[in-house]
């Protein structure tokens, strides 16, 4: 497990942005600002249709276009404005952005610094800072973010894995009632 701080034990929803052309091509996006494609719009529309009305107090998103587009779908459904937080941006992957080779990811996640990429530990601390800020406000937030960003969130939930979170996936995170080390993660 990494040295990433654990998240405050407050419930939250997480929506990964919809598909982009680079997702289809298997290219690393990182902070390269690629918009969703038509399939991504459909994915996210289907996911946000399942959002529970009245349970979410705020929508906070990464400022990259693909997450803003995804957040707008949630905003339209819930009637809430979208707040942007720079700390929720995807990792900066340096020279790997735009390339289809992802063989470097396990080493990067394990702490190896590669080709000008933001170190995983710096990225994870940034992500935890953004999510913690969202959880410090009143009410349950919907955080709209990225696949790599969720790897950092998993570490801050006390999990060792690096799950592949498909585009348009919507999750609810609830602290376990009896075990303070556990979280209940539910696909919505």
Backbone as JSON, one array per atom type, in Angstrom:
{
  "sequence": "XXXXXXXXXXXXXXXXXXXXXXXXXXXXXXXXXXXXXXXXXXXXXXXXXXXXXXXXXXXXXXXXXXXXXXXXXXXXXXXXXXXXXXXXXXXXXXXXXXXXXXXXXXXXXXXXXXXXXXXXXXXXXXXXXXXXXXXXXXXXXXXXXXXXXXXXXXXXXXXXXXXXXXXXXXXXXXXXXXXXXXXXXXXX",
  "N": [[0.85, -1.18, 0.0], [0.41, 2.3, -0.58], [1.77, 5.48, 0.6], [-0.32, 7.19, 0.81], [-2.7, 9.36, 2.24], [-5.63, 8.36, 4.05], [-9.05, 8.69, 3.02], [-11.53, 10.98, 4.34], [-14.22, 9.63, 6.24], [-16.79, 9.78, 4.72], [-19.74, 9.56, 2.74], [-19.73, 9.28, -0.88], [-20.28, 9.8, -4.4], [-18.92, 8.58, -7.48], [-18.15, 9.29, -10.79], [-16.83, 8.11, -13.72], [-15.57, 9.73, -16.57], [-17.15, 9.75, -19.84], [-16.55, 7.76, -22.83], [-13.78, 8.51, -25.01], [-12.29, 9.28, -28.21], [-9.61, 8.63, -27.99], [-9.68, 6.78, -25.92], [-10.87, 4.63, -27.25], [-8.87, 4.06, -29.09], [-6.92, 3.21, -27.39], [-5.06, 4.97, -26.38], [-2.98, 6.84, -24.17], [-4.31, 9.38, -22.23], [-4.03, 11.22, -20.06], [-3.4, 14.49, -19.04], [-3.94, 15.61, -21.46], [-6.28, 17.33, -23.34], [-8.89, 15.84, -24.33], [-12.02, 15.53, -25.9], [-15.21, 13.93, -25.1], [-16.56, 11.3, -27.15], [-19.34, 10.46, -29.37], [-20.33, 7.98, -28.47], [-19.47, 8.07, -25.83], [-21.05, 10.14, -24.82], [-23.54, 8.87, -24.85], [-23.06, 6.72, -23.06], [-22.59, 8.1, -20.61], [-24.99, 9.5, -20.32], [-26.75, 7.35, -19.87], [-25.73, 6.38, -17.45], [-26.01, 8.59, -15.64], [-28.74, 8.75, -15.59], [-29.41, 6.94, -13.69], [-28.76, 8.1, -11.31], [-29.53, 8.83, -7.94], [-32.24, 10.84, -7.08], [-32.19, 13.73, -5.05], [-30.26, 12.83, -3.27], [-27.7, 13.68, -3.76], [-25.68, 16.46, -3.16], [-23.85, 18.2, -4.35], [-21.95, 18.71, -7.36], [-18.78, 17.98, -8.38], [-16.07, 18.43, -10.48], [-13.25, 17.4, -12.5], [-11.41, 19.81, -14.4], [-10.97, 19.16, -17.08], [-12.08, 18.77, -20.48], [-13.55, 16.37, -21.15], [-14.48, 15.47, -18.68], [-15.95, 17.66, -17.83], [-17.97, 17.65, -19.76], [-19.22, 15.24, -19.09], [-20.05, 15.83, -16.47], [-21.92, 17.8, -17.0], [-24.12, 16.36, -17.93], [-24.95, 15.13, -15.53], [-25.54, 17.43, -14.09], [-27.69, 18.48, -15.56], [-29.6, 16.5, -15.03], [-29.84, 16.54, -12.2], [-30.19, 19.19, -11.53], [-28.2, 20.77, -10.44], [-25.39, 22.99, -10.05], [-22.13, 22.76, -11.64], [-19.08, 22.4, -10.08], [-15.64, 23.11, -10.5], [-12.49, 21.54, -9.97], [-9.12, 21.79, -9.88], [-7.38, 19.96, -8.68], [-8.5, 17.52, -9.18], [-7.83, 16.74, -11.7], [-6.69, 14.42, -14.22], [-3.7, 12.39, -14.0], [-0.54, 13.75, -15.0], [1.11, 12.47, -17.65], [3.4, 12.93, -19.06], [5.7, 12.25, -21.66], [4.32, 9.97, -22.41], [1.72, 10.57, -23.0], [-0.77, 10.42, -25.44], [0.25, 8.21, -26.64], [-0.02, 4.69, -27.43], [1.15, 2.7, -25.94], [1.0, 1.17, -22.89], [2.54, -0.17, -21.13], [4.2, 0.83, -19.19], [2.69, 1.59, -17.0], [2.29, -0.1, -14.58], [4.85, 0.1, -13.32], [5.01, 2.86, -12.94], [2.83, 3.27, -11.19], [3.86, 1.91, -9.05], [5.73, 3.63, -8.15], [7.92, 4.39, -9.69], [9.56, 6.94, -11.45], [8.86, 8.22, -14.58], [9.71, 9.27, -17.89], [9.18, 12.19, -17.72], [6.73, 12.22, -16.47], [4.23, 13.04, -14.01], [5.0, 12.16, -10.73], [3.61, 9.2, -9.25], [3.03, 9.26, -6.48], [2.89, 12.05, -5.94], [0.74, 12.73, -7.58], [-1.3, 11.11, -6.42], [-1.47, 12.24, -3.84], [-2.34, 14.79, -4.55], [-4.84, 14.16, -5.67], [-6.18, 13.06, -3.44], [-6.26, 15.33, -1.84], [-8.06, 16.94, -3.34], [-10.43, 15.33, -3.31], [-10.84, 15.11, -0.56], [-11.36, 17.78, 0.06], [-13.8, 18.06, -1.29], [-15.35, 16.3, 0.23], [-15.4, 17.6, 2.65], [-17.27, 19.56, 2.56], [-20.74, 20.32, 3.12], [-23.15, 17.74, 2.71], [-23.64, 15.05, 0.32], [-21.29, 14.5, -2.21], [-21.06, 14.29, -5.84], [-18.43, 13.19, -7.59], [-16.76, 13.84, -10.51], [-14.62, 12.29, -12.6], [-11.57, 10.71, -13.66], [-10.14, 7.65, -15.04], [-7.47, 6.91, -14.23], [-7.3, 8.6, -12.06], [-9.0, 7.37, -10.32], [-7.45, 5.24, -9.46], [-5.77, 6.42, -7.58], [-7.68, 7.22, -5.73], [-8.61, 4.73, -4.89], [-6.35, 3.86, -3.43], [-6.5, 5.68, -1.33], [-8.77, 4.78, -0.13], [-7.9, 2.68, 1.22], [-7.34, 0.43, -0.23], [-5.41, -1.92, -2.1], [-5.41, -2.34, -4.83], [-5.46, -1.58, -8.4], [-7.88, -0.83, -10.06], [-9.52, -1.39, -13.19], [-11.61, 0.94, -14.35], [-14.34, 1.13, -16.21], [-15.25, 3.41, -18.87], [-17.74, 5.86, -18.18], [-18.65, 4.64, -15.87], [-20.47, 4.52, -12.84], [-20.22, 4.93, -9.43], [-21.04, 4.33, -5.98], [-19.79, 5.25, -2.87], [-19.59, 4.19, 0.39], [-18.9, 4.49, 3.79], [-18.12, 1.63, 5.73], [-20.34, 0.41, 8.19], [-19.57, -0.96, 10.54], [-16.84, -1.58, 10.49], [-14.15, 0.43, 10.57], [-12.08, 0.43, 8.74], [-13.01, -0.34, 6.31], [-14.79, 0.12, 3.2], [-17.9, 0.33, 1.5], [-18.42, -0.24, -1.8], [-20.44, 0.45, -4.43], [-21.75, -0.41, -7.55], [-23.67, 1.68, -9.54]],
  "CA": [[0.0, 0.0, 0.0], [1.18, 3.54, -0.7], [1.76, 6.37, 1.76], [-1.41, 8.14, 0.58], [-3.61, 9.5, 3.38], [-6.96, 7.81, 3.84], [-10.1, 9.7, 2.85], [-12.52, 11.11, 5.42], [-15.26, 8.6, 6.13], [-18.04, 10.41, 4.29], [-20.17, 8.95, 1.47], [-19.62, 10.06, -2.11], [-20.45, 9.13, -5.68], [-17.83, 8.83, -8.43], [-18.49, 9.01, -12.18], [-15.73, 8.25, -14.67], [-16.01, 10.37, -17.81], [-17.5, 8.88, -20.96], [-15.53, 7.36, -23.8], [-13.2, 9.43, -25.98], [-11.65, 8.56, -29.32], [-8.34, 8.08, -27.51], [-9.99, 5.54, -25.19], [-11.1, 3.59, -28.26], [-7.57, 3.75, -29.69], [-6.01, 2.74, -26.36], [-4.0, 5.96, -26.18], [-2.94, 7.49, -22.86], [-4.76, 10.77, -22.32], [-3.47, 12.08, -19.02], [-3.98, 15.83, -19.02], [-4.27, 16.07, -22.81], [-7.71, 17.65, -23.23], [-9.62, 15.15, -25.38], [-13.45, 15.5, -25.58], [-15.94, 12.67, -25.27], [-17.16, 11.05, -28.46], [-20.79, 10.23, -29.31], [-20.59, 6.82, -27.6], [-19.28, 8.54, -24.46], [-22.25, 10.9, -24.44], [-24.6, 7.87, -24.58], [-22.68, 6.03, -21.81], [-22.79, 8.96, -19.45], [-26.44, 9.75, -20.18], [-27.34, 6.16, -19.25], [-25.28, 6.31, -16.05], [-26.61, 9.63, -14.79], [-30.18, 8.46, -15.45], [-29.55, 6.1, -12.5], [-28.43, 8.86, -10.11], [-30.68, 9.0, -7.05], [-32.67, 12.22, -6.89], [-32.23, 14.21, -3.68], [-29.18, 12.29, -2.43], [-26.44, 14.36, -4.09], [-25.77, 17.89, -2.84], [-22.96, 18.98, -5.2], [-21.21, 18.03, -8.42], [-17.44, 18.53, -8.47], [-15.43, 17.74, -11.61], [-11.98, 17.81, -13.09], [-11.68, 20.83, -15.41], [-10.74, 18.71, -18.46], [-13.32, 18.81, -21.27], [-14.31, 15.13, -21.09], [-15.18, 15.39, -17.4], [-16.98, 18.71, -17.81], [-19.09, 17.16, -20.57], [-19.9, 14.22, -18.29], [-20.68, 16.51, -15.35], [-23.11, 18.53, -17.48], [-25.24, 15.41, -17.94], [-25.43, 15.02, -14.15], [-26.11, 18.73, -13.74], [-29.02, 18.56, -16.18], [-30.52, 15.58, -14.33], [-30.02, 16.87, -10.78], [-30.45, 20.61, -11.34], [-27.13, 21.34, -9.61], [-24.26, 23.52, -10.83], [-20.88, 21.99, -11.63], [-17.88, 23.06, -9.55], [-14.42, 22.53, -11.04], [-11.37, 21.49, -9.03], [-7.88, 21.41, -10.58], [-6.76, 18.8, -8.04], [-9.15, 16.3, -9.68], [-7.34, 16.42, -13.05], [-5.95, 13.18, -14.41], [-2.25, 12.51, -13.86], [0.23, 14.17, -16.17], [1.92, 11.31, -18.0], [4.57, 13.34, -19.83], [5.87, 11.77, -23.03], [3.42, 8.84, -22.7], [0.41, 11.06, -23.44], [-0.99, 10.28, -26.87], [0.81, 6.94, -27.11], [-0.83, 3.51, -27.11], [1.89, 1.79, -25.07], [0.7, 1.38, -21.48], [3.34, -1.13, -20.36], [4.87, 1.57, -18.13], [1.79, 1.95, -15.9], [2.57, -0.76, -13.28], [6.06, 0.67, -12.71], [4.66, 4.22, -12.51], [1.98, 3.13, -10.0], [4.72, 1.42, -7.97], [6.58, 4.73, -7.69], [9.01, 4.73, -10.59], [9.34, 8.16, -12.22], [9.07, 7.91, -15.99], [9.62, 10.21, -19.02], [8.56, 13.48, -17.45], [5.4, 12.06, -15.88], [4.01, 13.4, -12.62], [5.16, 10.96, -9.9], [2.33, 8.69, -8.75], [2.76, 9.73, -5.12], [2.43, 13.44, -6.03], [-0.6, 12.67, -8.16], [-2.23, 10.55, -5.43], [-1.67, 13.25, -2.8], [-3.18, 15.85, -5.15], [-6.2, 13.63, -5.8], [-6.75, 12.96, -2.09], [-6.54, 16.71, -1.42], [-9.29, 17.36, -4.01], [-11.58, 14.56, -2.82], [-11.05, 15.51, 0.84], [-12.02, 19.1, 0.02], [-15.19, 17.81, -1.68], [-16.03, 15.63, 1.34], [-15.47, 18.5, 3.79], [-18.45, 20.4, 2.41], [-21.97, 19.66, 3.57], [-23.9, 16.95, 1.73], [-22.93, 14.03, -0.45], [-20.9, 14.98, -3.54], [-20.76, 13.48, -7.01], [-17.13, 13.59, -8.13], [-16.65, 13.4, -11.9], [-13.19, 12.25, -12.83], [-10.84, 9.93, -14.65], [-9.78, 6.29, -14.67], [-6.24, 6.93, -13.44], [-7.61, 9.28, -10.8], [-9.63, 6.4, -9.42], [-6.39, 4.44, -8.84], [-5.35, 7.15, -6.38], [-8.79, 7.15, -4.77], [-8.56, 3.38, -4.3], [-5.3, 3.85, -2.41], [-7.0, 6.46, -0.2], [-9.82, 3.99, 0.5], [-7.23, 1.59, 1.9], [-7.27, -0.73, -1.12], [-4.13, -2.05, -2.78], [-5.56, -2.57, -6.26], [-5.57, -0.52, -9.41], [-8.98, -1.36, -10.86], [-9.9, -0.76, -14.45], [-12.95, 1.49, -14.23], [-14.78, 1.44, -17.58], [-15.82, 4.74, -19.13], [-19.14, 6.03, -17.84], [-19.01, 3.9, -14.66], [-20.96, 5.31, -11.71], [-20.05, 4.19, -8.18], [-21.35, 4.97, -4.7], [-18.86, 4.85, -1.82], [-20.18, 4.37, 1.7], [-18.08, 3.89, 4.84], [-18.72, 0.46, 6.38], [-20.9, 0.81, 9.48], [-18.95, -1.61, 11.69], [-15.38, -1.67, 10.38], [-13.67, 1.72, 10.06], [-11.08, 0.26, 7.68], [-13.66, -0.81, 5.09], [-15.78, 0.92, 2.47], [-18.8, -0.39, 0.59], [-18.4, 0.39, -3.11], [-21.58, -0.1, -5.15], [-21.98, 0.05, -8.92], [-25.03, 2.22, -9.68]],
  "C": [[0.89, 1.24, 0.0], [1.1, 4.35, 0.6], [0.67, 7.44, 1.64], [-2.32, 8.16, 1.81], [-4.97, 8.89, 3.04], [-7.98, 8.94, 3.75], [-10.96, 9.8, 4.11], [-13.67, 10.13, 5.18], [-16.63, 9.24, 5.91], [-18.45, 9.77, 2.96], [-19.95, 9.88, 0.29], [-19.9, 9.16, -3.31], [-19.26, 9.49, -6.56], [-18.29, 8.4, -9.81], [-17.23, 9.18, -13.02], [-16.3, 8.83, -15.96], [-16.34, 9.33, -18.87], [-16.36, 8.7, -21.94], [-15.08, 8.52, -24.69], [-12.63, 8.61, -27.13], [-10.32, 7.95, -28.88], [-8.57, 6.84, -26.66], [-10.15, 4.39, -26.16], [-9.77, 3.12, -28.85], [-6.55, 3.23, -28.68], [-4.86, 3.69, -26.07], [-4.11, 6.58, -24.79], [-3.34, 8.95, -23.02], [-4.07, 11.66, -21.3], [-4.17, 13.42, -19.02], [-4.18, 16.41, -20.42], [-5.78, 16.19, -22.88], [-8.49, 17.1, -24.41], [-11.11, 15.12, -25.0], [-14.03, 14.1, -25.69], [-16.39, 12.53, -26.71], [-18.65, 10.75, -28.28], [-21.13, 9.05, -28.41], [-20.43, 7.2, -26.13], [-20.47, 9.33, -23.95], [-23.38, 9.94, -24.06], [-24.32, 7.14, -23.27], [-23.02, 6.86, -20.58], [-24.27, 9.27, -19.24], [-27.12, 8.57, -19.5], [-26.96, 6.07, -17.77], [-25.98, 7.35, -15.19], [-28.12, 9.46, -14.67], [-30.44, 7.62, -14.2], [-29.18, 6.84, -11.21], [-29.67, 9.04, -9.24], [-31.01, 10.49, -6.86], [-32.68, 12.56, -5.39], [-31.11, 13.72, -2.79], [-27.86, 13.03, -2.63], [-26.62, 15.86, -3.89], [-24.95, 18.76, -3.79], [-22.35, 18.09, -6.26], [-19.87, 18.74, -8.54], [-16.7, 17.73, -9.53], [-14.03, 18.26, -11.87], [-12.29, 18.85, -14.17], [-11.43, 20.39, -16.85], [-12.08, 18.55, -19.18], [-14.16, 17.55, -21.1], [-15.06, 14.97, -19.77], [-16.24, 16.49, -17.28], [-18.2, 18.28, -18.62], [-19.91, 16.13, -19.77], [-20.67, 14.86, -17.14], [-21.93, 17.27, -15.78], [-24.33, 17.62, -17.56], [-25.83, 15.27, -16.53], [-26.1, 16.31, -13.7], [-27.52, 18.88, -14.3], [-30.03, 17.68, -15.44], [-30.84, 16.08, -12.92], [-30.35, 18.34, -10.52], [-29.43, 21.29, -10.43], [-26.04, 21.92, -10.5], [-23.05, 22.6, -10.72], [-19.76, 22.88, -11.11], [-16.67, 22.35, -10.14], [-13.31, 22.59, -10.0], [-10.14, 20.96, -9.76], [-7.21, 20.18, -9.98], [-7.35, 17.49, -8.54], [-8.73, 15.95, -11.11], [-6.66, 15.06, -13.06], [-4.46, 13.44, -14.2], [-1.64, 13.06, -15.15], [1.22, 13.06, -16.47], [3.05, 11.65, -18.96], [4.57, 12.82, -21.25], [4.95, 10.61, -23.39], [2.07, 9.31, -23.22], [0.32, 10.99, -24.96], [-0.48, 8.97, -27.43], [-0.06, 5.77, -26.65], [-0.12, 2.52, -26.19], [1.58, 2.12, -23.61], [1.52, 0.44, -20.58], [4.05, -0.47, -19.17], [4.01, 1.77, -16.88], [2.08, 1.22, -14.59], [3.79, -0.18, -12.58], [5.78, 2.07, -12.19], [3.83, 4.16, -11.23], [2.8, 2.67, -8.79], [5.73, 2.47, -7.51], [7.74, 5.09, -8.58], [8.64, 5.99, -11.39], [9.74, 7.9, -13.67], [8.88, 9.14, -16.88], [8.83, 11.49, -18.77], [7.18, 13.4, -16.85], [5.38, 12.58, -14.44], [4.2, 12.13, -11.78], [3.81, 10.51, -9.32], [2.03, 9.22, -7.36], [2.3, 11.18, -5.11], [1.0, 13.51, -6.54], [-1.62, 12.19, -7.13], [-2.5, 11.55, -4.31], [-2.55, 14.39, -3.3], [-4.63, 15.39, -5.22], [-6.89, 13.55, -4.44], [-7.1, 14.36, -1.57], [-7.86, 17.2, -2.04], [-10.52, 16.64, -3.49], [-11.88, 14.94, -1.37], [-11.74, 16.86, 0.92], [-13.5, 18.93, -0.34], [-15.98, 17.2, -0.52], [-16.19, 16.53, 2.56], [-16.69, 19.42, 3.73], [-19.69, 19.61, 2.81], [-22.65, 18.92, 2.42], [-23.01, 16.02, 0.93], [-22.57, 14.55, -1.84], [-20.91, 13.87, -4.6], [-19.45, 14.03, -7.55], [-17.03, 13.0, -9.53], [-15.18, 13.47, -12.28], [-12.75, 11.24, -13.87], [-10.52, 8.53, -14.13], [-8.53, 6.22, -13.82], [-6.45, 7.6, -12.09], [-8.22, 8.31, -9.81], [-8.59, 5.47, -8.78], [-5.93, 5.11, -7.55], [-6.43, 7.11, -5.31], [-8.82, 5.78, -4.11], [-7.51, 3.29, -3.2], [-5.78, 4.57, -1.15], [-8.21, 5.82, 0.48], [-9.23, 2.8, 1.26], [-7.12, 0.32, 1.07], [-5.93, -0.74, -1.85], [-4.24, -2.12, -4.3], [-5.54, -1.33, -7.11], [-6.62, -1.0, -10.4], [-9.11, -0.63, -12.18], [-11.36, -0.34, -14.31], [-13.42, 1.87, -15.62], [-15.36, 2.86, -17.69], [-17.3, 4.75, -18.78], [-19.58, 5.28, -16.59], [-19.39, 4.87, -13.55], [-20.9, 4.43, -10.46], [-20.53, 5.02, -7.0], [-20.41, 4.38, -3.66], [-19.47, 5.19, -0.47], [-19.26, 3.76, 2.75], [-18.84, 2.72, 5.48], [-19.15, 0.85, 7.79], [-20.1, 0.27, 10.67], [-17.43, -1.64, 11.66], [-14.84, -0.38, 9.78], [-12.61, 1.61, 8.96], [-11.71, -0.09, 6.34], [-14.63, 0.21, 4.52], [-16.65, -0.03, 1.65], [-18.82, 0.41, -0.72], [-19.45, -0.31, -3.96], [-21.63, 0.48, -6.55], [-23.44, 0.49, -9.02], [-25.47, 2.03, -11.12]]
}
